[in-house]
mmCIF file of C-alpha atoms in Angstrom:
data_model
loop_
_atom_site.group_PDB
_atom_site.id
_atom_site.type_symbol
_atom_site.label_atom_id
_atom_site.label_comp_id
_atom_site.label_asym_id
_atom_site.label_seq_id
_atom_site.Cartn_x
_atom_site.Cartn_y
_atom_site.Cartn_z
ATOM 1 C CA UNK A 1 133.116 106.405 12.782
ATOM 2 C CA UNK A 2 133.478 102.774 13.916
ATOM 3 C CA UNK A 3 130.729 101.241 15.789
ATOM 4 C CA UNK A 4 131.317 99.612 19.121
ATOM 5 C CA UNK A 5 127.629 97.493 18.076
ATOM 6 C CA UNK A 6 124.948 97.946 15.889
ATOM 7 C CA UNK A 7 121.896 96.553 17.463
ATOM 8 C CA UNK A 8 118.080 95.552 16.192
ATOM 9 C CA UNK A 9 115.216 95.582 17.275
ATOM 10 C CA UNK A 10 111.430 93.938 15.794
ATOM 11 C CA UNK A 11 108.321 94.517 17.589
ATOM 12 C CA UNK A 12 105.219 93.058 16.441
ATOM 13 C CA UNK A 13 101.866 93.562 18.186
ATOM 14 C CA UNK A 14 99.590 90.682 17.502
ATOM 15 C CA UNK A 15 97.170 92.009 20.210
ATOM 16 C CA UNK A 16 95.359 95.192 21.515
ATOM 17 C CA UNK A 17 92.761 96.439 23.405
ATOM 18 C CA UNK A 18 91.720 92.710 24.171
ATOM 19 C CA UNK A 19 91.150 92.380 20.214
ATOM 20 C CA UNK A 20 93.156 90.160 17.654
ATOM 21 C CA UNK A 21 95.501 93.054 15.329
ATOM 22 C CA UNK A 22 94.237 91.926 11.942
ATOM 23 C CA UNK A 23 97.497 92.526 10.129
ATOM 24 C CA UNK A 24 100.227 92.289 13.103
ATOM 25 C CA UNK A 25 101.947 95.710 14.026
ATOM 26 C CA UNK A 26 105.705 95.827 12.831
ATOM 27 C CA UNK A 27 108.321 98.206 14.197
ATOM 28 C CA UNK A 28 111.678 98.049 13.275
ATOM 29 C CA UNK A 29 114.476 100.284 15.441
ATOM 30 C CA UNK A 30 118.374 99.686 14.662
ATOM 31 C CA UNK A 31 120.832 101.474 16.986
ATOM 32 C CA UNK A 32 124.461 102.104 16.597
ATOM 33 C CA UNK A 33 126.628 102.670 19.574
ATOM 34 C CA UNK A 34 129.991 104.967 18.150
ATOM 35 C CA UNK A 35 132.423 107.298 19.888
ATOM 36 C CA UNK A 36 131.242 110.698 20.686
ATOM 37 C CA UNK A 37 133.765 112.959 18.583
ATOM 38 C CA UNK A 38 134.049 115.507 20.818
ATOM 39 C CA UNK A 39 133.901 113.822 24.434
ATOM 40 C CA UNK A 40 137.011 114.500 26.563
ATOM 41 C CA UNK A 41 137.125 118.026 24.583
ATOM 42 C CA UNK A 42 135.643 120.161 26.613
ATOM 43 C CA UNK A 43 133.234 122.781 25.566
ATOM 44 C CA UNK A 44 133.837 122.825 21.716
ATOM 45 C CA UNK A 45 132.863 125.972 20.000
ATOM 46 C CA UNK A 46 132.306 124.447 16.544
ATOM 47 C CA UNK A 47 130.743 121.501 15.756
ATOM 48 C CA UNK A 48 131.246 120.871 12.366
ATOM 49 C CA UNK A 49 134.356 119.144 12.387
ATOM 50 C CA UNK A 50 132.670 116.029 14.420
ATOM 51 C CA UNK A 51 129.386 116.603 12.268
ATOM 52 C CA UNK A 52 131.329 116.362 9.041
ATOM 53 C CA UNK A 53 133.224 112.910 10.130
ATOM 54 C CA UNK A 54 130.215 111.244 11.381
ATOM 55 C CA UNK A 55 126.775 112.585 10.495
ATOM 56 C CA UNK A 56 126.308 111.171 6.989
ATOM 57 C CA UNK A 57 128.232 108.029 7.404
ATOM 58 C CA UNK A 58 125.923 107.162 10.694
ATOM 59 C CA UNK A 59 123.170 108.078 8.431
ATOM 60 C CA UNK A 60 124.374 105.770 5.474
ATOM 61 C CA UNK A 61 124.747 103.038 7.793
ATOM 62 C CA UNK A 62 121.213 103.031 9.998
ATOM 63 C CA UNK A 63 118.700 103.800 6.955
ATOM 64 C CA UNK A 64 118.763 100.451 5.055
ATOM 65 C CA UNK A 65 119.619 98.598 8.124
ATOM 66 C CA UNK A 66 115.912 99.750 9.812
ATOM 67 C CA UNK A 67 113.690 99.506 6.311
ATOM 68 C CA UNK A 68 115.332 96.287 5.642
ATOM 69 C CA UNK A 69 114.719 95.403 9.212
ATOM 70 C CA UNK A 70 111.201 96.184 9.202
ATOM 71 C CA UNK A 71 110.492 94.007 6.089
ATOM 72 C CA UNK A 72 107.793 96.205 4.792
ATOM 73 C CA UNK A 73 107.614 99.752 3.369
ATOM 74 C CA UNK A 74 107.902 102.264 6.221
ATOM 75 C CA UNK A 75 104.787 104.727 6.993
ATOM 76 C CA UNK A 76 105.774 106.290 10.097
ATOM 77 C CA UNK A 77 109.583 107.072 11.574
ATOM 78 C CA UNK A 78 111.879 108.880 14.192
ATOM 79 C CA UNK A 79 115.415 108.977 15.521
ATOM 80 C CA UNK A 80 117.213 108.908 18.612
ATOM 81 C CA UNK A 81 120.725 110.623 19.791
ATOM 82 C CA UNK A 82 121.645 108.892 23.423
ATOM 83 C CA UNK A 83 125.077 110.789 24.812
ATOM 84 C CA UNK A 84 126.987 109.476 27.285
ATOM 85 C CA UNK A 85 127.528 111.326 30.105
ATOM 86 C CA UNK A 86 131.337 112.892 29.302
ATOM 87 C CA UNK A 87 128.974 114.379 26.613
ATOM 88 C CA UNK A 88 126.518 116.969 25.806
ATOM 89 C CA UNK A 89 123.068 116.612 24.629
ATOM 90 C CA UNK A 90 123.978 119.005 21.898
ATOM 91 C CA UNK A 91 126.730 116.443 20.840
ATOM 92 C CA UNK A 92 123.857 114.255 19.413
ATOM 93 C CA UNK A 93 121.471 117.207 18.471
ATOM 94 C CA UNK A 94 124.522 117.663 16.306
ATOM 95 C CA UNK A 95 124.580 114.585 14.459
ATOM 96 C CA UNK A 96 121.104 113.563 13.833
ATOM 97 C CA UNK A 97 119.760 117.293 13.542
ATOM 98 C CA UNK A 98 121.471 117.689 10.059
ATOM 99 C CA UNK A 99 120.098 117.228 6.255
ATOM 100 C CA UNK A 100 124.044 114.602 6.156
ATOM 101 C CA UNK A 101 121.879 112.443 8.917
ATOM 102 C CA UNK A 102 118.758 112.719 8.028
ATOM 103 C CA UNK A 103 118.545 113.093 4.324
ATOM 104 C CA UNK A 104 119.618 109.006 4.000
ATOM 105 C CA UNK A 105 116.423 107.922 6.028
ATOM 106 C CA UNK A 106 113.849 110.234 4.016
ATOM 107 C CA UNK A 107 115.357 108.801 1.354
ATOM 108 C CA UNK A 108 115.497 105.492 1.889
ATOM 109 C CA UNK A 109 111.776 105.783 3.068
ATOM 110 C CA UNK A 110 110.543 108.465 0.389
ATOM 111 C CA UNK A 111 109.389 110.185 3.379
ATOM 112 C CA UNK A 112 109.345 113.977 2.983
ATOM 113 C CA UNK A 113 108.492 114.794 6.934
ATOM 114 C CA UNK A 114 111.026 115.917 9.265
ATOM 115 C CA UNK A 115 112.349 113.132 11.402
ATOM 116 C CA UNK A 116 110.782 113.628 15.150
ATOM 117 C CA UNK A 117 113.210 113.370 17.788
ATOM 118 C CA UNK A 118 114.561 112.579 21.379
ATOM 119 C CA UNK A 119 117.793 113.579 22.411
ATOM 120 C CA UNK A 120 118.914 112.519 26.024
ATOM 121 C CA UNK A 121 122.333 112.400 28.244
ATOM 122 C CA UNK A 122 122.607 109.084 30.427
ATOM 123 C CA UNK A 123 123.936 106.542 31.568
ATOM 124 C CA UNK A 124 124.524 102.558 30.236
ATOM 125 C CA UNK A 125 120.832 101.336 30.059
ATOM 126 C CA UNK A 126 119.315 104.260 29.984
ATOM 127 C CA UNK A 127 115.459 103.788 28.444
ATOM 128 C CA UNK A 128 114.354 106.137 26.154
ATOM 129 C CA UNK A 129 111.094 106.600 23.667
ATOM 130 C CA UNK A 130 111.574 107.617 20.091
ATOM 131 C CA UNK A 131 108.298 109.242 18.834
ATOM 132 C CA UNK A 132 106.925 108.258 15.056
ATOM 133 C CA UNK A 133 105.340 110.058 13.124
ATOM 134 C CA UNK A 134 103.570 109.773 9.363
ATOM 135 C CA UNK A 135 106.426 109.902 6.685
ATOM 136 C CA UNK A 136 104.895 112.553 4.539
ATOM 137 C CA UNK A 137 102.124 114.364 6.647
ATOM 138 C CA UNK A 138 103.122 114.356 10.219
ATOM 139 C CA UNK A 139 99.322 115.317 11.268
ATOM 140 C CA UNK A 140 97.466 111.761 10.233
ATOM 141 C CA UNK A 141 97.208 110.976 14.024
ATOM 142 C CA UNK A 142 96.998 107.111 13.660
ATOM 143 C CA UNK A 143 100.694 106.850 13.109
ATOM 144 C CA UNK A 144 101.610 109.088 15.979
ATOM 145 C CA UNK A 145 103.462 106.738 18.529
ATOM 146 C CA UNK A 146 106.510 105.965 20.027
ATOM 147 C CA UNK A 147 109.016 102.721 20.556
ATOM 148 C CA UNK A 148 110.666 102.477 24.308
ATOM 149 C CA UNK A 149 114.564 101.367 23.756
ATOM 150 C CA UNK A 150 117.039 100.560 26.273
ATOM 151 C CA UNK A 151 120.898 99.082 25.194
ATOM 152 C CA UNK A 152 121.875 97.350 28.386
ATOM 153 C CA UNK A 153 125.578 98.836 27.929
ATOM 154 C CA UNK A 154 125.244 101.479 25.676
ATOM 155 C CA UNK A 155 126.157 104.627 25.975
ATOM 156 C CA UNK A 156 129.541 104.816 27.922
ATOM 157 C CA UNK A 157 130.447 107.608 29.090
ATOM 158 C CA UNK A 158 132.623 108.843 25.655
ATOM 159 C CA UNK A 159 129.403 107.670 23.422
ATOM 160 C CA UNK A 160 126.652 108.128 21.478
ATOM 161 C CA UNK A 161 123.717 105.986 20.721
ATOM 162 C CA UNK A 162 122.431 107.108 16.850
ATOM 163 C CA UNK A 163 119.107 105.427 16.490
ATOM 164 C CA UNK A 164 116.310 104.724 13.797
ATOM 165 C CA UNK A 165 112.645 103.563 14.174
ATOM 166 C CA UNK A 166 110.591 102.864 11.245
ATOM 167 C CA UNK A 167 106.727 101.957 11.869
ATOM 168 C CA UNK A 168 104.759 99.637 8.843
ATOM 169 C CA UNK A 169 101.430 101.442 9.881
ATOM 170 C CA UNK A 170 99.987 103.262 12.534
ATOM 171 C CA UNK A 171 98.917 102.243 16.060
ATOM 172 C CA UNK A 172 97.122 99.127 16.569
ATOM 173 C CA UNK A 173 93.429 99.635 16.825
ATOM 174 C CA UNK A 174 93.800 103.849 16.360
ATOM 175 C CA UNK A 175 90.611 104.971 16.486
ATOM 176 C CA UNK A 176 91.088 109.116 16.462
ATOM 177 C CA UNK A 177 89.284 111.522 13.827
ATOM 178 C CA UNK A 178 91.194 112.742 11.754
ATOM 179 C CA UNK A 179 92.625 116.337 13.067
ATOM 180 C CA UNK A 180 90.486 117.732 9.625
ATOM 181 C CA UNK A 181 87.569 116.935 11.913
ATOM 182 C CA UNK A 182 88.282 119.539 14.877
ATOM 183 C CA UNK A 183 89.518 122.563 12.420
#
């Protein structure tokens, strides 16, 4: 796996609502853009072969770039797999749908959640959402939210964007009941 780029992004929300944030709203996402294993294949039967050369060393490579990127301990995460479109969706599924992937970010983040998801085939500069949730109980509502992305020449067509988002808090100015409250 060699990465074409590895790109960052900070958000910070200082505002919401029409009201000051108290303690600004951080989110951290870091992207890589690497060949897709199996584009230019075909329809490949058995994944594992691409899984097994890429999954954990994508994984290795994102999870201390996005918590050291967000600057402050993570509460709330997700991940991204963008496939270009010689590809599948399932070529990204593949990657970032596996404990290799995933197990580096949880942790990194002593999360014990599953990661939520989006995996999408499209275009260069295609925009996408990855969707947060709470790190170790993915039903606290205030840190349900998601981070809109878009890599002005990422993926080409043999591709893959792997992504990571990693959230300091919840949303700014969450005001939901807890889900306790309607059971």
């Amino acid at each position: 796996m060699n990465p074409r780029k590895i790109v960052t992004l900070i958000e910070e929300t200082h505002a919401e609502g029409g009201r000051p944030v108290e303690t600004p709203a951080r989110v951290a996402v870091v992207a890589a853009v690497i060949e897709n294993p199996w584009a230019g294949q075909g329809f490949v039967e058995d994944l594992s072969a691409g899984i097994d050369a890429v999954a954990s060393e994508v994984g290795a490579l994102l999870a201390p770039r996005v918590i050291a990127a967000l600057g402050e301990p993570v509460e709330a995460y997700g991940k991204a797999a963008i496939v270009g479109l010689d590809g599948e969706i399932e070529h990204g599924s593949a990657i970032i749908h596996t404990l290799k992937f995933g197990d580096h970010y949880r942790k990194a983040a002593e999360a014990t959640t599953l990661l939520p998801a989006v995996e999408k085939r499209g275009p260069a500069g295609v925009v996408f959402d990855i969707p947060l949730k709470h790190k170790t109980d993915a039903t606290i509502r205030s840190h349900h939210q998601s981070i809109e992305v878009r890599l002005a020449d990422a993926p080409h067509p043999g591709e893959i964007v792997i992504a990571l988002a990693a959230a300091a808090q919840g949303r700014p100015q969450q005001r939901l009941a807890p889900l306790s409250t309607e059971q």
